[in-house]
Short mmCIF file of C-alpha atoms in Angstrom, two decimals:
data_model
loop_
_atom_site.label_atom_id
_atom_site.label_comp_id
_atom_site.label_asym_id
_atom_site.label_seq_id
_atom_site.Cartn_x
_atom_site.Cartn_y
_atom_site.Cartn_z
CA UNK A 297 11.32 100.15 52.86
CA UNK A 298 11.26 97.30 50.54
CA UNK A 299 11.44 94.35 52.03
CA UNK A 300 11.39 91.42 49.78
CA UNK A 301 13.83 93.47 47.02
CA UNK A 302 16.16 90.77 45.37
CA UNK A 303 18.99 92.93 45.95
CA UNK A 304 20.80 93.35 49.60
CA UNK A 305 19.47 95.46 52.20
CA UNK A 306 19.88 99.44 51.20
CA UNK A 307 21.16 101.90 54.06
CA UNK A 308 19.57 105.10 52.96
CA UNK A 309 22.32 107.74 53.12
CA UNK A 310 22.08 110.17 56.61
CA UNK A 311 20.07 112.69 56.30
CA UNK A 312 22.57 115.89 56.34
CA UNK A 313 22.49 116.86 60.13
CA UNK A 314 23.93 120.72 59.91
CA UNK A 315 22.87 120.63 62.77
CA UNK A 316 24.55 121.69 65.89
CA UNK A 317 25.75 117.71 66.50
CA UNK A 318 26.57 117.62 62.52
CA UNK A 319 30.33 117.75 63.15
CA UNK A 320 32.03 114.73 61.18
CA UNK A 321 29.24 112.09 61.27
CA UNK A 322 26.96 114.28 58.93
CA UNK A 323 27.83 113.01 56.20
CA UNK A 324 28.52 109.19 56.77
CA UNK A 325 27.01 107.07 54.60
CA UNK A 326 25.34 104.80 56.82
CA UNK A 327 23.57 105.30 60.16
CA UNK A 328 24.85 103.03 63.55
CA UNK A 329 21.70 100.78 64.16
CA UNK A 330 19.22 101.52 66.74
CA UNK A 331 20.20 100.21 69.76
CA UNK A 332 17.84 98.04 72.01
CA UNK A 333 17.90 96.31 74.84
CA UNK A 334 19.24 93.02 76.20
CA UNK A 335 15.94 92.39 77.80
CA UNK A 336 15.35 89.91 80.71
CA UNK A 337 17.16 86.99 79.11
CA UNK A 338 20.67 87.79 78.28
CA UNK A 339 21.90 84.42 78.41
CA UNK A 340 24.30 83.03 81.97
CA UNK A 341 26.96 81.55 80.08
CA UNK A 342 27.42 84.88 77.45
CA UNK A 343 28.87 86.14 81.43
CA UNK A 344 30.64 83.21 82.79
CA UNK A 345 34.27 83.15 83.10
CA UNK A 346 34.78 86.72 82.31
CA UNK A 347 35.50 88.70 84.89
CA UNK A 348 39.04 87.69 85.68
CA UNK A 349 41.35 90.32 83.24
CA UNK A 350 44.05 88.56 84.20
CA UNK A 351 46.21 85.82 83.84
CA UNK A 352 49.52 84.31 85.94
CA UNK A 353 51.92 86.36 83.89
CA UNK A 354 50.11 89.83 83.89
CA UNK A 355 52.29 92.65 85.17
CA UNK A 356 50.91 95.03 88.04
CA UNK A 357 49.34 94.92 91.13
CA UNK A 358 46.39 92.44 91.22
CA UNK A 359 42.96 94.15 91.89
CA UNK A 360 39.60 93.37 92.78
CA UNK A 361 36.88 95.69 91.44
CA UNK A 362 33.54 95.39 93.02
CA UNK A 363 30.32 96.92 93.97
CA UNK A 364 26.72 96.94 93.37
CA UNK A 365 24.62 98.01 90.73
CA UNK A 366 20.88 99.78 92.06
CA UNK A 367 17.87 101.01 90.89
CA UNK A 368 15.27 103.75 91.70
CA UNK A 369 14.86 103.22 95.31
CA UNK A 370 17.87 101.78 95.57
CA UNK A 371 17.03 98.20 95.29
CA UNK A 372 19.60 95.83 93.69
CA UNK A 373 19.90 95.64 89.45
CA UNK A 374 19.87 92.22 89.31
CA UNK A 375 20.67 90.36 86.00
CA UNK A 376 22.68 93.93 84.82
CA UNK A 377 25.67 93.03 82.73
CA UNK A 378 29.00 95.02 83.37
CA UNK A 379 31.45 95.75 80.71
CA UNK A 380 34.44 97.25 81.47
CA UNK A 381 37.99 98.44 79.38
CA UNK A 382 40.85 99.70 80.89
CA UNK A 383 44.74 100.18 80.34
CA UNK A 384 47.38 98.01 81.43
CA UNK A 385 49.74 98.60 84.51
CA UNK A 386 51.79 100.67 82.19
CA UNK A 387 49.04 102.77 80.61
CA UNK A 388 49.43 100.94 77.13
CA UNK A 389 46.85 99.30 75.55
CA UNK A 390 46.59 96.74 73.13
CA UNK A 391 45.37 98.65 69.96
CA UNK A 392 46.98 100.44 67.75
CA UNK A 393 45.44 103.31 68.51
CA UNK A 394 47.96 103.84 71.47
CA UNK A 395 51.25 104.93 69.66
CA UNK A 396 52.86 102.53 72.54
CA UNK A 397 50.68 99.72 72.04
CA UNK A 398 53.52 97.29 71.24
CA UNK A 399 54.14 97.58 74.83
CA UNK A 400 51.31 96.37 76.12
CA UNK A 401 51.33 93.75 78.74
CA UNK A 402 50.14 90.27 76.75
CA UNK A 403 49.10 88.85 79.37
CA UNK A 404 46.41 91.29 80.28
CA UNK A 405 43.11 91.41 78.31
CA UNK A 406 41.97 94.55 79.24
CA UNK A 407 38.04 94.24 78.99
CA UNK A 408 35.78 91.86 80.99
CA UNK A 409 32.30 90.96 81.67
CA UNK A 410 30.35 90.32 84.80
CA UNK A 411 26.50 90.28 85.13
CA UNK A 412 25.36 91.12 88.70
CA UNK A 413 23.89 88.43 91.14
CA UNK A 414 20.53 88.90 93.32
CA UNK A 415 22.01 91.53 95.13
CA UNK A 416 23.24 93.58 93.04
CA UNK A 417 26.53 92.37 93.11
CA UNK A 418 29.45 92.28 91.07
CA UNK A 419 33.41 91.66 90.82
CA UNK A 420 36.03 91.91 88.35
CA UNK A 421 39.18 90.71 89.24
CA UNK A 422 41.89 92.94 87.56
CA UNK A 423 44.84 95.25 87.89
CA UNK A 424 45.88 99.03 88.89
CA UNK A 425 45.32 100.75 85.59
CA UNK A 426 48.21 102.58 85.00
CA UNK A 427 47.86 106.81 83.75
CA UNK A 428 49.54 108.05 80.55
CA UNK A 429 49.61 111.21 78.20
CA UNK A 430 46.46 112.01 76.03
CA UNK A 431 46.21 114.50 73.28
CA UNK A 432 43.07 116.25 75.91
CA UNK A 433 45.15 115.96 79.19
CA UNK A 434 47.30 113.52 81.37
CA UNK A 435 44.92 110.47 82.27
CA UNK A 436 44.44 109.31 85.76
CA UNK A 437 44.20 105.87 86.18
CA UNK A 438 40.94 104.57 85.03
CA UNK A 439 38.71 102.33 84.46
CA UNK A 440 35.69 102.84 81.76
CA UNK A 441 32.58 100.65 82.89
CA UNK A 442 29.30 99.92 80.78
CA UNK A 443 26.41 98.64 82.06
CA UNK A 444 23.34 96.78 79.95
CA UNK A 445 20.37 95.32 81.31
CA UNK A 446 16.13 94.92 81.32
CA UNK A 447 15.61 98.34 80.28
CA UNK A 448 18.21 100.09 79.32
CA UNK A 449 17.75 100.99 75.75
CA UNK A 450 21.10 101.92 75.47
CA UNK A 451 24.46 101.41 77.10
CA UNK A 452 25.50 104.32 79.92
CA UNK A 453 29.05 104.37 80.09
CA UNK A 454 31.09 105.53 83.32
CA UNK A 455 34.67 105.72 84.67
CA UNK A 456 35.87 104.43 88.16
CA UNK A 457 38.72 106.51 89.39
CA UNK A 458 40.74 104.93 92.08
CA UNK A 459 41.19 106.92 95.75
CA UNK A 460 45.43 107.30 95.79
CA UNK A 461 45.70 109.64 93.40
CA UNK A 462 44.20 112.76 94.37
CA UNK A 463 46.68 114.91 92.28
CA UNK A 464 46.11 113.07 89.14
CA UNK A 465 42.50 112.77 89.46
CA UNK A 466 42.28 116.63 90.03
CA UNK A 467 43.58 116.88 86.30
CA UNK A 468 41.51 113.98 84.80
CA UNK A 469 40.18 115.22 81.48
CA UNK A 470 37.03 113.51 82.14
CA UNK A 471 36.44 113.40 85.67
CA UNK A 472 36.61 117.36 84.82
CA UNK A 473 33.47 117.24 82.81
CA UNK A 474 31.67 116.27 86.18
CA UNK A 475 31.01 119.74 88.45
CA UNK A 476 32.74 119.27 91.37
CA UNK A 477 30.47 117.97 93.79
CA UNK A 478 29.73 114.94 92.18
CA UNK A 479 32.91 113.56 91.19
CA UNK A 480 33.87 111.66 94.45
CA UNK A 481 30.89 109.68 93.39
CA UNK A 482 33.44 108.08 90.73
CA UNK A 483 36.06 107.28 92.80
CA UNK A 484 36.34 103.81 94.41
CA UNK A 485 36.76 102.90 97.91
CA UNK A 486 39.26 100.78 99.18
CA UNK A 487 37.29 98.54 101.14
CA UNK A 488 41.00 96.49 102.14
CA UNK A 489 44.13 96.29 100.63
CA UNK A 490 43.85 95.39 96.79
CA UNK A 491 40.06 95.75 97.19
CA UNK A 492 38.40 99.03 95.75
CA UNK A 493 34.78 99.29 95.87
CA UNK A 494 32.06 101.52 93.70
CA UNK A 495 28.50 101.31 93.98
CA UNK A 496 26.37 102.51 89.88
CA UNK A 497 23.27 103.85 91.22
CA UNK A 498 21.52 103.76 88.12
CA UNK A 499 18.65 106.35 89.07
CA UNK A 500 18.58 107.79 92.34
CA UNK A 501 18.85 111.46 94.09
CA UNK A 502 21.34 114.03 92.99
CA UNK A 503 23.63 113.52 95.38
CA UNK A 504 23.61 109.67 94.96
CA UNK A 505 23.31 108.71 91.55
CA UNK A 506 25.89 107.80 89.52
CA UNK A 507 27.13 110.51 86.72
CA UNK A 508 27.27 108.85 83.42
CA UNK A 509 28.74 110.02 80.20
CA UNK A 510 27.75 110.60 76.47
CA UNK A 511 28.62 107.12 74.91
CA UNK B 256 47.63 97.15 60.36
CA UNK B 257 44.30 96.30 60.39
CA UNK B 258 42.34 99.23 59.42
CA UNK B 259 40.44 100.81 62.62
CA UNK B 260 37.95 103.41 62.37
CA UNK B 261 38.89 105.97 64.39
CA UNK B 262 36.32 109.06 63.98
CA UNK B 263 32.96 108.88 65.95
CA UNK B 264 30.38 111.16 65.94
CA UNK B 265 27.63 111.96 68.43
CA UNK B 266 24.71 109.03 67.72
CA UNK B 267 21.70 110.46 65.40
CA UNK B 268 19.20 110.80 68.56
CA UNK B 269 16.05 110.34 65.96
CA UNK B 270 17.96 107.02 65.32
CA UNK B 271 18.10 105.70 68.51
CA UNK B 272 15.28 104.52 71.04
CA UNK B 273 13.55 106.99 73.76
CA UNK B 274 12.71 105.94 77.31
CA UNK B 275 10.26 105.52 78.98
CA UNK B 276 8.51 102.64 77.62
CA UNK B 277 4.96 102.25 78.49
CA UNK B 278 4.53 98.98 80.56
CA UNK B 279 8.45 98.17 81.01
CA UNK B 280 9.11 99.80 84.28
CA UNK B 281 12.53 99.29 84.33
CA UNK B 282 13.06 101.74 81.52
CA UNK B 283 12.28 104.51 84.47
CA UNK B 284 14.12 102.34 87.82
CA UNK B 285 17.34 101.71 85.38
CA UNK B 286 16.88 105.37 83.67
CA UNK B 287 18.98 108.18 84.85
CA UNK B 288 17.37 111.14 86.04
CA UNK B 289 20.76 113.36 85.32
CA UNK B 290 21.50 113.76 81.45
CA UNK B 291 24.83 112.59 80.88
CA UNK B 292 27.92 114.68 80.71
CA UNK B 293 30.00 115.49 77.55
CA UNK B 294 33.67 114.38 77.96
CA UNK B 295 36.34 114.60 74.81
CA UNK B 296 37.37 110.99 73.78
CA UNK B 297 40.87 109.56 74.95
CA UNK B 298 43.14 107.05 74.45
CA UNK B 299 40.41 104.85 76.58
CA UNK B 300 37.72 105.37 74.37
CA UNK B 301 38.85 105.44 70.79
CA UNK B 302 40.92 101.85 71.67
CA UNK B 303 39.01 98.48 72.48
CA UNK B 304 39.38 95.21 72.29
CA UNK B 305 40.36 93.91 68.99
CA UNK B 306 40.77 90.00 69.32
CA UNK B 307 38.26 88.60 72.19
CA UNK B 308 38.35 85.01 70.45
CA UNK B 309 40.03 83.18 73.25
CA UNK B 310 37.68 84.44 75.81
CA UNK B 311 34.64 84.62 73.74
CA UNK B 312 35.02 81.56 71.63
CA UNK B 313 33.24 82.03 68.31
CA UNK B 314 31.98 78.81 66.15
CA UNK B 315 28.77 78.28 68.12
CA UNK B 316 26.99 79.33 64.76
CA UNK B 317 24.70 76.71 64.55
CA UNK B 318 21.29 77.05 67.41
CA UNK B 319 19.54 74.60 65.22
CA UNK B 320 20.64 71.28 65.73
CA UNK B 321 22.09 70.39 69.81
CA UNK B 322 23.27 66.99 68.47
CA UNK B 323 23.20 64.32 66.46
CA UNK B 324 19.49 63.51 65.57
CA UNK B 325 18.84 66.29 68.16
CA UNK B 326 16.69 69.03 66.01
CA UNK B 327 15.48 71.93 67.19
CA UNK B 328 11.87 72.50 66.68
CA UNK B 329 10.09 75.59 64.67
CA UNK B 330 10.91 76.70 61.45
CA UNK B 331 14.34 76.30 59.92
CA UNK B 332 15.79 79.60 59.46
CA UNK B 333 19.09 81.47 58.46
CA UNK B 334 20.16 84.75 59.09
CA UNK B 335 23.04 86.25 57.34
CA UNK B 336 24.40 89.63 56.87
CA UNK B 337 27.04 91.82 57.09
CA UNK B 338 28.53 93.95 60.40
CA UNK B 339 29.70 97.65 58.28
CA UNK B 340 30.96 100.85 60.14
CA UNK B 341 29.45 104.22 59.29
CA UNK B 342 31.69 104.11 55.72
CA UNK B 343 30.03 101.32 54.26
CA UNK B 344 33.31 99.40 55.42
CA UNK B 345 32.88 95.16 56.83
CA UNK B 346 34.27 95.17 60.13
CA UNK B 347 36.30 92.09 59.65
CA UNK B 348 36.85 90.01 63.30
CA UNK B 349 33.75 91.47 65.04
CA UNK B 350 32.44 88.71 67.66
CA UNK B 351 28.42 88.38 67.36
CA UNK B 352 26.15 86.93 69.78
CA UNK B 353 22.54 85.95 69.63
CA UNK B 354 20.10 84.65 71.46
CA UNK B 355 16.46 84.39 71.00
CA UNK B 356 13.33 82.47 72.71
CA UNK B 357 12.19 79.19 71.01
CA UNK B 358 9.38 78.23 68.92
CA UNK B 359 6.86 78.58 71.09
CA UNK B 360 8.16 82.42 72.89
CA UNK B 361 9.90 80.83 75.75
CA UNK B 362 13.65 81.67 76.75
CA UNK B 363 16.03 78.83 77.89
CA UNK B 364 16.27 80.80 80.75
CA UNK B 365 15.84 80.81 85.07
CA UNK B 366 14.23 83.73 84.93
CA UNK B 367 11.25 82.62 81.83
CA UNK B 368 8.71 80.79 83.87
CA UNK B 369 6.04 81.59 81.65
CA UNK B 370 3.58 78.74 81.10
CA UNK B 371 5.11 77.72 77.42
CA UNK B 372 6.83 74.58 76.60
CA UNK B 373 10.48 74.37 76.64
CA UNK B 374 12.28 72.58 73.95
CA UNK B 375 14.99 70.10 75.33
CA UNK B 376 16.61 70.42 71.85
CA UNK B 377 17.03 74.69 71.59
CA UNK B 378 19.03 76.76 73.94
CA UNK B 379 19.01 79.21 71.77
CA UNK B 380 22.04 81.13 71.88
CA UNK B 381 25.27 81.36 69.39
CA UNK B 382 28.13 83.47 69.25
CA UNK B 383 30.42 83.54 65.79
CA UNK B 384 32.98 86.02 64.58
CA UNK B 385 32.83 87.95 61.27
CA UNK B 386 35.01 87.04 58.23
CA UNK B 387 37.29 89.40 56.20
CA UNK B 388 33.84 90.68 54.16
CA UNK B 389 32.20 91.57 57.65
CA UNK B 390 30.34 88.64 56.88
CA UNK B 391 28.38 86.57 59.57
CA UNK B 392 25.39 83.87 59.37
CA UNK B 393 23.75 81.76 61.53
CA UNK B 394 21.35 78.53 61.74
CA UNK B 395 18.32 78.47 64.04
CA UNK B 396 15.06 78.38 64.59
CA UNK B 397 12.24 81.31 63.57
CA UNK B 398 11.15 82.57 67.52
CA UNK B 399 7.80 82.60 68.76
CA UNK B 400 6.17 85.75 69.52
CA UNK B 401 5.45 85.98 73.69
CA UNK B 402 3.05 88.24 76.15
CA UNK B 403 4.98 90.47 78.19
CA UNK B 404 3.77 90.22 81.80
CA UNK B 405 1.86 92.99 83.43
CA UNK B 406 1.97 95.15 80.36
CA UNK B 407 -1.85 95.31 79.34
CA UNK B 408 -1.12 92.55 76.37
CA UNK B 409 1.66 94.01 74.53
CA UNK B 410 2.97 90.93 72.86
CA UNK B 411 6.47 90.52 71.78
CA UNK B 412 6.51 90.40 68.33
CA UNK B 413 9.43 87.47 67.04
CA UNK B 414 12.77 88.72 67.47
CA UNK B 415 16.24 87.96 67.64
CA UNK B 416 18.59 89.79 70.09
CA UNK B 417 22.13 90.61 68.91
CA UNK B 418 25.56 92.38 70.63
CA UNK B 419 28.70 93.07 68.70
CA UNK B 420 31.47 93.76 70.16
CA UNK B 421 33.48 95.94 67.00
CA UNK B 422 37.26 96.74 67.02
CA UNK B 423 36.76 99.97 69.57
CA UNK B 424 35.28 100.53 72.75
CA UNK B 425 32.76 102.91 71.30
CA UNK B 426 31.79 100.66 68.42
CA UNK B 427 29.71 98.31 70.62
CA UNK B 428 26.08 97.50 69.70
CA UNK B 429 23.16 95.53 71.24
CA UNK B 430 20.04 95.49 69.36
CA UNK B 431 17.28 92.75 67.62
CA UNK B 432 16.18 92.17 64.88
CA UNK B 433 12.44 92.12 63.24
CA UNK B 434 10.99 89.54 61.26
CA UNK B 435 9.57 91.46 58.19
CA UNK B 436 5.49 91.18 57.77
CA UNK B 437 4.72 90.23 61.47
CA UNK B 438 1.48 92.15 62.54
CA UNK B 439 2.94 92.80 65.93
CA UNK B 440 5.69 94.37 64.27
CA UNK B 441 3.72 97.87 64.40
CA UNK B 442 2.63 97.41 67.52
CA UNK B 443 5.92 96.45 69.63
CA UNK B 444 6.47 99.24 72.13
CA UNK B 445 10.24 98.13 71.98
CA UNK B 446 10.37 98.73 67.95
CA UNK B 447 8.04 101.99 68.32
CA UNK B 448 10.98 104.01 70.88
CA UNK B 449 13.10 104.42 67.88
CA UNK B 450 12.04 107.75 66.61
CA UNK B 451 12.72 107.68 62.98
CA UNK B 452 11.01 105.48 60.58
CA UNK B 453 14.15 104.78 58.31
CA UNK B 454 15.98 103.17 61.82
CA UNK B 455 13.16 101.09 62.95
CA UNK B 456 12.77 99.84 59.00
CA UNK B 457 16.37 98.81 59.80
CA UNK B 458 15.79 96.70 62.27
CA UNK B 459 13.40 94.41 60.14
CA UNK B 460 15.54 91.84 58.02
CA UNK B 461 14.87 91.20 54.87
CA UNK B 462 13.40 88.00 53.38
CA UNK B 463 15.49 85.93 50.97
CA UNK B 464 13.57 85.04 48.04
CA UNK B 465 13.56 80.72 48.53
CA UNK B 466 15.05 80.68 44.92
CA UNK B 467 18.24 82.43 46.41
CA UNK B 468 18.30 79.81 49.17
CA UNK B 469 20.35 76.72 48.82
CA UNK B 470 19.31 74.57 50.93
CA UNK B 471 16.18 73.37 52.98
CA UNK B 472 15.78 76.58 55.29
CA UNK B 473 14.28 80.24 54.83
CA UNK B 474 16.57 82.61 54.89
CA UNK B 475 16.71 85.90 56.34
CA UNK B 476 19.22 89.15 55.53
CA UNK B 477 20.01 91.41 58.12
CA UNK B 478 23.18 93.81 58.00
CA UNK B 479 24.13 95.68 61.18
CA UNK B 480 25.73 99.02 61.44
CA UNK B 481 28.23 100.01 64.13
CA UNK B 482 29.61 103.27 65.21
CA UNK B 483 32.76 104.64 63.79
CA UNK B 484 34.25 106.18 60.61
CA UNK B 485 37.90 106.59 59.00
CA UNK B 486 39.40 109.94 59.41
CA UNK B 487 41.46 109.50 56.38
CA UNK B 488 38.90 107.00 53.52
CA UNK B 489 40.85 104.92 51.70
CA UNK B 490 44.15 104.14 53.80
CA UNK B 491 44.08 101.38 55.87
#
């Protein structure tokens, strides 16, 4: 690599994959940069004020999302930094990738950070997703969740289901990716009313730790 | 309509970083053991937030100066470049944030007790937004390199951390950036997971020749990829 050239930084062309993974990035003309990751220091404030999706005029029922995030051993992730993205009550979001998406609730943001506290900790203040129609299959309501933190190269990327709606989340395109046994692993308690609970166990035994998905 | 990439391909493993990392721990504790499951991409996935502004607010560009008269010190740097998607594209509204350790390798931080002075004048952390060009730049400060504890003296080469939040849930990136000629470069354990040799040259900016420079600074170049592709090239 040339790194004093005049002329701006050059993004070799991708290598053509043909691989078995070629599919439609193969032949992109740049590559997505490495990932790395936050380290130790991701800075408080970048997580302050965050965590609350909602505001006085968002439609729904008001939710509180919380849980812990833990480690091998299952000692608290403290300092781990939650992202999460979901649909409004309705099931719109506000993208126009949603053919509905002028519907979407305004007063709903839809994604939110939180960074978890010496225990582990963490709460997002939200509300009930809403399901809709998908090209792959009829979405149950949802809740995709990211975490980042002191060693984790790169992102994993879950879904919380939510416990009263068995039927739907029997037909959840992507809970169905996870075998059977490990799917009520994604689905939230309801700790009290409005109050739905999930612990990430980041690394821990089969039957405990958390499935994660292909980012 | 803005135009929103909305084709993404699995991530070029040789391009990314492996696990685990020899003296970082937490790359095994905060590893899964399970390999992740396939799933297709829905509505959820493909959409993302497009306009964080108002809860991110950009225009904190400037890690330099904390005041009036109130200079940060180290050397006066600025690095500029452009956010793309896999097309070559700018991703126009993207919200960037950095943050970095000071002159001397210490983090503004709780958590940083390491036995390094702290500089009352550098917090060291920015956020800004990217123009119509995908263009975004900031002032600060060139870090210092630091030990990292308990790892049998691997050092830290300088480096600047950055996340991007792009216009779709799976466009997201957090990564840093290299300073190009630093001897610890070749030696960083974090800079050596990436596989492939073309990648990890990517995360090294590029030097500005002073002449380009117009002002009283060094400047550095450093564009930054994200995930994501147009279905149909050249309609917006």
């Amino acid at each position: 690599m040339t790194r004093l050239s005049p002329l701006p930084p050059v993004h070799p062309k991708r290598q053509a994959a043909g691989g078995p993974q070629g599919g439609s990035g193969s032949n992109a003309l740049l590559t997505p940069t490495a990932w790395h990751t936050i380290g130790p220091f991701f800075p408080v404030g970048f997580s302050e004020g965050l965590a609350d999706l909602t505001t006085a005029g968002t439609r729904g029922m008001p939710i509180r999302l919380t849980g812990r995030v833990l480690q091998e051993g299952g000692g608290p992730c403290v300092n781990a930094v939650l992202e999460i993205w979901q649909a409004d009550a309705g099931g719109r979001f506000a993208h126009p990738r949603d053919p509905g998406w002028r519907e979407a609730d305004p007063a709903f943001r839809g994604w939110g950070r939180a960074a978890t506290d010496a225990e582990g900790r963490f709460t997002f203040r939200t509300v009930m997703p809403g399901g809709y129609e998908d090209p792959a299959g009829t979405r149950a309501p949802h809740v995709n969740l990211a975490i980042i933190g002191s060693g984790i190269m790169r992102r994993l990327v879950t879904t919380v289901f939510f416990p009263g709606f068995p039927e739907a989340n029997a037909r959840d395109p992507v809970l169905g990716c996870v075998p059977e046994g490990l799917r009520g692993l994604l689905v939230a308690r309801e700790e009290e009313a409005g109050r739905f609970g999930i612990d990430v166990v980041l690394r821990g035994d089969e039957g405990v730790e958390t499935p994660f998905f292909v980012d | 309509m803005r135009d929103l990439p909305d084709l993404f391909a699995p991530y070029e493993e040789a391009a990314q970083p492996r696990v685990p990392i020899e003296g970082y721990p937490n790359t095994v504790r905060r590893n899964p053991s399970r390999a992740p499951f396939a799933r297709p991409y829905t509505r959820t996935e493909l959409t993302g937030p497009l306009d964080l502004s108002a809860a991110l607010q950009p225009g904190d560009d400037n890690l330099a100066v904390a005041g009036p008269g109130r200079a940060a010190l180290g050397q006066l740097i600025r690095v500029s470049g452009r956010v793309l998607d896999e097309d070559a594209r700018p991703v126009a509204g993207a919200i960037v944030e950095l943050w970095q350790a000071n002159a001397a390798g210490r983090y503004a931080h709780v958590i940083d007790t390491r036995d390094a002075p702290l500089d009352p004048n550098f917090l060291g952390n920015g956020r800004t937004r990217t123009d119509a060009d995908g263009t975004y730049a900031f002032f600060t400060i060139k870090p210092g390199a630091y030990p990292v504890p308990d790892s049998g003296r691997w050092w830290r080469p300088p480096h600047i951390h950055f996340s991007v939040i792009g216009p779709g849930s799976l466009s997201r990136l957090v990564t840093q950036m290299y300073f190009p000629g630093d001897p610890l470069n070749g030696i960083d354990r974090l800079w050596l997971s990436v596989p492939d040799a073309g990648a990890r040259g990517r995360l090294v900016a590029r030097a500005v020749p002073p002449v380009e420079v117009e002002g009283e600074w060094l400047g550095y170049a450093h564009d930054l990829v994200l995930r994501g592709r147009h279905a149909t090239p050249g309609v917006a």
